[in-house]
Short mmCIF file of C-alpha atoms in Angstrom, two decimals:
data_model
loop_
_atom_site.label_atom_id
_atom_site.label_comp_id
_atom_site.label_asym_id
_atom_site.label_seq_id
_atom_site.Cartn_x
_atom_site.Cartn_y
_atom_site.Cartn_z
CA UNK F 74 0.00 0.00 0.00
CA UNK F 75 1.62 3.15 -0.88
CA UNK F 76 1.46 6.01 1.65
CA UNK F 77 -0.98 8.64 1.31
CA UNK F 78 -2.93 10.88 2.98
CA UNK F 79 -7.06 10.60 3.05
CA UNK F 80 -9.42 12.82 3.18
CA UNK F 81 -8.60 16.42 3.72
CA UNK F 82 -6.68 17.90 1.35
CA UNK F 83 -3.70 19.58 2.12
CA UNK F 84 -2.37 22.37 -0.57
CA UNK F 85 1.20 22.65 1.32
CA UNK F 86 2.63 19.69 1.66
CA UNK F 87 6.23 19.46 0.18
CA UNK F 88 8.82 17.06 -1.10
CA UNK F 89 11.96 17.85 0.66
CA UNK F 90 14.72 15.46 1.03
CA UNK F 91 15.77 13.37 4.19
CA UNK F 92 17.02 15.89 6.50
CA UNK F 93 19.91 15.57 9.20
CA UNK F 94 19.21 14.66 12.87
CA UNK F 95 19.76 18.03 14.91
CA UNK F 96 17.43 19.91 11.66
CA UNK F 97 14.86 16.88 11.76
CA UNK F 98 14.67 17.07 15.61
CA UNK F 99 14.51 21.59 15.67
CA UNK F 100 11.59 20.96 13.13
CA UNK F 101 9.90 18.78 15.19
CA UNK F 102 10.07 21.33 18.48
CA UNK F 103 9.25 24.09 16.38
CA UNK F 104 5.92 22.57 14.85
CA UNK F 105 5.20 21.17 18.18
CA UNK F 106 5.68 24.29 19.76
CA UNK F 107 3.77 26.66 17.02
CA UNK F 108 0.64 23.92 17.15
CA UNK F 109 0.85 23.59 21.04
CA UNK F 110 0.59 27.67 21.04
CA UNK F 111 -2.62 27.51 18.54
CA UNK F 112 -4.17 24.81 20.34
CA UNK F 113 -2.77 23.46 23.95
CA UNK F 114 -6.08 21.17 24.69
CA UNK F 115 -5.91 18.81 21.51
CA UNK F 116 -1.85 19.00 21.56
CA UNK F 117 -0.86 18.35 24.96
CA UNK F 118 2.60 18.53 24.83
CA UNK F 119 5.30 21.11 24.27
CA UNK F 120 7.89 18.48 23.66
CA UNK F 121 8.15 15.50 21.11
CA UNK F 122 7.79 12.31 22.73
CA UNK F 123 11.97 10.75 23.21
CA UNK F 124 13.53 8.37 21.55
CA UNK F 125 13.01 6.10 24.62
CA UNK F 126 9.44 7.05 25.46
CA UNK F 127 8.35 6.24 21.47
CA UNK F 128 10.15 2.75 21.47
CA UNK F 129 8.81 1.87 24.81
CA UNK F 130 5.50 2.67 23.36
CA UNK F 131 6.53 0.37 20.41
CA UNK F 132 7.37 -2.22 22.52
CA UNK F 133 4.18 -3.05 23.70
CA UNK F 134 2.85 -3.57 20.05
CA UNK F 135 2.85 -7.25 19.24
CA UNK F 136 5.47 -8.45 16.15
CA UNK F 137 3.32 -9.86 13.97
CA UNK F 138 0.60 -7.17 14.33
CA UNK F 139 -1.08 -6.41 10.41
CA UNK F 140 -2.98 -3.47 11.85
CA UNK F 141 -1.36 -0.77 13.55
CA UNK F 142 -3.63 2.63 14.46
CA UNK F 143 -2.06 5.57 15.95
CA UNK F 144 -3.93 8.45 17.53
CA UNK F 145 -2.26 11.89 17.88
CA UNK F 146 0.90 10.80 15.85
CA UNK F 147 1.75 14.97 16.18
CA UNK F 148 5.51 15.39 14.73
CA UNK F 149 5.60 11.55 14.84
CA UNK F 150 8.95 9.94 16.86
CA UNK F 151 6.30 7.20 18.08
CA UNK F 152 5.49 6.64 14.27
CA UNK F 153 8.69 6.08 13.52
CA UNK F 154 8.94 3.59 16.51
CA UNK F 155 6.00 1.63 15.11
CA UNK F 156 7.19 1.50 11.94
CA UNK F 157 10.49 -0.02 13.12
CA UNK F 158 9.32 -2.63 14.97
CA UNK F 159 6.15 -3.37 12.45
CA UNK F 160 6.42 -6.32 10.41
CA UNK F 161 6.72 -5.78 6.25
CA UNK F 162 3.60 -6.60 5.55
CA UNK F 163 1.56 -4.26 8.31
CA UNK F 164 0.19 -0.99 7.60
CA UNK F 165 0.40 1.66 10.07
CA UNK F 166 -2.83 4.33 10.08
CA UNK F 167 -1.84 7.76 11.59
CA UNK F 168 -5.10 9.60 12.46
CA UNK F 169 -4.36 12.88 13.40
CA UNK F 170 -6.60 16.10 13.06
CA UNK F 171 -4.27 18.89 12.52
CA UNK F 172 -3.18 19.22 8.97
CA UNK F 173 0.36 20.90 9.49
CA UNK F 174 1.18 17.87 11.63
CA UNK F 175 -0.12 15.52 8.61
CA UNK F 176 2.40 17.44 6.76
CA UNK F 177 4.92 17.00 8.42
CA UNK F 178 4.62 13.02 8.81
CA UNK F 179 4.28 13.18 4.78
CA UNK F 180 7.53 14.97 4.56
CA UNK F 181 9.36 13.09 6.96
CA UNK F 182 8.43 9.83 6.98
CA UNK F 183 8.87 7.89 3.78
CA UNK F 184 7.44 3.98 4.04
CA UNK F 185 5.15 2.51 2.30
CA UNK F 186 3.24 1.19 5.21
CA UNK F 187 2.01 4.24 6.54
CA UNK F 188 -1.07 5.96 5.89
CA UNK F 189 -1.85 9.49 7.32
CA UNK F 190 -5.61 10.01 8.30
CA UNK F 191 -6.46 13.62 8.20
CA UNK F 192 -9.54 12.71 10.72
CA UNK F 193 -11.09 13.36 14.16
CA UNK F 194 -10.06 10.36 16.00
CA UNK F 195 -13.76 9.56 16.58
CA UNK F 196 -14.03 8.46 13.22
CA UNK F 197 -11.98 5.54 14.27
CA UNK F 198 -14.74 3.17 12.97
CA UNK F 199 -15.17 4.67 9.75
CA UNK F 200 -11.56 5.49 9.31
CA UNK F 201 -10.11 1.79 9.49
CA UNK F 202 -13.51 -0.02 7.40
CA UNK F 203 -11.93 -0.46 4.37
CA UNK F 204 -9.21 -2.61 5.39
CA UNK F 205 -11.79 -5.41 6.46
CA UNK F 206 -9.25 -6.97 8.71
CA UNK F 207 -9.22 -6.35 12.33
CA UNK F 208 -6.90 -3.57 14.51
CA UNK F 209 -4.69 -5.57 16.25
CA UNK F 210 -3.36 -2.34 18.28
CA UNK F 211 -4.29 1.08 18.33
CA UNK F 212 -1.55 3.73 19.95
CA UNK F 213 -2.66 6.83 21.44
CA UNK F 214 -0.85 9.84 22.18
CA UNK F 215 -4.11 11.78 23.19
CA UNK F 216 -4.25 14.13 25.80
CA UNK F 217 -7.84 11.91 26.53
CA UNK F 218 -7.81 13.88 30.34
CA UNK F 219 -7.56 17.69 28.09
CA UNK F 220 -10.94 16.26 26.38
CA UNK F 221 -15.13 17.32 27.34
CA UNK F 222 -16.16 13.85 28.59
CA UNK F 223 -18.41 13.61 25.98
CA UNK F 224 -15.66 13.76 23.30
CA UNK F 225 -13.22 11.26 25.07
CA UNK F 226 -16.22 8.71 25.54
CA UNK F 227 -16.79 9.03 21.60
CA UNK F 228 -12.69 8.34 20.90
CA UNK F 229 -12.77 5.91 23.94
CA UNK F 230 -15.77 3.91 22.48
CA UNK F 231 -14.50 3.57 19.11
CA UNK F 232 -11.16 2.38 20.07
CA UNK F 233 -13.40 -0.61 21.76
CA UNK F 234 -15.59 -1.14 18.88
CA UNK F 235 -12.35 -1.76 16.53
CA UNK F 236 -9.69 -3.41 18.69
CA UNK F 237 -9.73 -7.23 18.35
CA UNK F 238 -10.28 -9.38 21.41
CA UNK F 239 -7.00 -9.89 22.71
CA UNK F 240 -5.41 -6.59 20.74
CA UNK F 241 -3.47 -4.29 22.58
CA UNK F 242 -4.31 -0.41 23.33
CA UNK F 243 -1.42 1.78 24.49
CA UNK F 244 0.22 5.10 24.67
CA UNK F 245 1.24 7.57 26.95
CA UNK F 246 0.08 10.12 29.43
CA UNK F 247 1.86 12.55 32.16
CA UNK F 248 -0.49 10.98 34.77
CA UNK F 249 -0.17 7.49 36.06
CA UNK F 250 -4.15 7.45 37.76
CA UNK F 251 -6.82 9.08 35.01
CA UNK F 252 -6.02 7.51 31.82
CA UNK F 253 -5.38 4.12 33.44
CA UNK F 254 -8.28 3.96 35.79
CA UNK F 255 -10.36 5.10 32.61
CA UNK F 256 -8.88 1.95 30.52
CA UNK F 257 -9.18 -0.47 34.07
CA UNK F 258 -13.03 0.58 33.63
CA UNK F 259 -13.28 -0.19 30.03
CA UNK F 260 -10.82 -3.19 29.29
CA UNK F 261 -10.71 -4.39 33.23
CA UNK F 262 -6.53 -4.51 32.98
CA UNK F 263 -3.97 -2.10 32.45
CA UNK F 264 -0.77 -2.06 33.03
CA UNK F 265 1.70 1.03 33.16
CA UNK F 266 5.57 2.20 33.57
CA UNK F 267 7.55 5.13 33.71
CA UNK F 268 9.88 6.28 31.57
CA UNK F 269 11.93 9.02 32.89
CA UNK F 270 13.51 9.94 29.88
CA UNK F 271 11.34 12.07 28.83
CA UNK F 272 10.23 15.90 28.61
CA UNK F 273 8.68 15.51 31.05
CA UNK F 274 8.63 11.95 32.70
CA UNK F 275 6.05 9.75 31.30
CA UNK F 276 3.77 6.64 32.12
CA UNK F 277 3.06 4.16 29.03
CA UNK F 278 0.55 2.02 29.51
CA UNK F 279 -1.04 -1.23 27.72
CA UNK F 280 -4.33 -2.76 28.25
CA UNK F 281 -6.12 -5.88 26.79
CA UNK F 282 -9.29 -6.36 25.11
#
């Protein structure tokens, strides 16, 4: 499947080459920092999620998974995780709402695995339908806790309604009691760790269905 990016179209994406570490990584803080400034409550972070935090994330996602979702991908150093550890034949779906961050996950990340959703996460349902197999995990870097209740129940319900039994949700969050208790109530498990090396220290956590 060859990457591309549904739905809303977006006039300003580019085709720049691979650029160096310390340029990829001041890119990355400066869109996070210019979309956190626009819109703190949907972005949640001021800082790109480390090099350890992202692989710990990773981690958790089985192997063999064929269906990877990722909420909130942002500047995406958890995408890049995923599509490390995913096997050749998976294809990882980055939903994320705000077109500059979709992008930037065009221009930086080349594979043809990855799809970029331009999409509310609550779409989830209608969002992963055409590939008529199930999720096998679905990643989440959403500030969930930032949400109204009623909008987190609508992102929390359709993560439930597409994850597999025995599929694996996980992500982040700077908190280790709201988002976990909220998944305990849902999925009745979830484990989490911290990861100190972070900006600033973070709990992942994996639960399930």
């Amino acid at each position: 499947m060859n990457q591309n990016i549904v739905a809303s179209p977006l006039a300003f994406l580019r085709n720049s080459g691979k650029r160096a570490g310390p340029v990829r990584a001041a890119r990355h803080w400066a869109g996070l920092l210019r979309e956190f400034a626009r819109n703190p409550r949907d972005v949640g972070s001021i800082a790109p999620s480390s090099p350890v935090l992202s692989r710990a994330i990773a981690s958790r996602v089985p192997h063999d998974a064929r269906l990877i979702v990722e909420l909130g991908p942002g500047t995406g150093p958890i995408t890049r995780a995923l599509l490390h550890r995913a096997a050749p034949d998976a294809v990882v779906v980055a939903v994320e709402i705000d077109p500059c961050f979709c992008a930037l996950l065009h221009d930086e990340l080349r594979d043809k695995r990855l799809v970029i959703v331009n999409h509310p996460a609550e779409h989830l349902r209608e969002i992963v339908a055409p590939y008529q197999m199930p999720v096998d995990a679905v990643v989440t870097s959403l500030p969930l806790m930032n949400f109204p209740p009623s909008l987190r129940d609508l992102i929390i319900d359709a993560i439930q309604a597409v994850v597999k039994p025995g599929g694996v949700v996980t992500g982040f969050s700077y908190s280790p009691v709201h988002t976990p208790k909220l998944l305990r109530q849902i999925f009745g498990n979830c484990r989490t760790d911290i990861v100190w090396r972070n900006i600033p220290p973070a709990f992942v956590f994996r639960s399930i269905r």
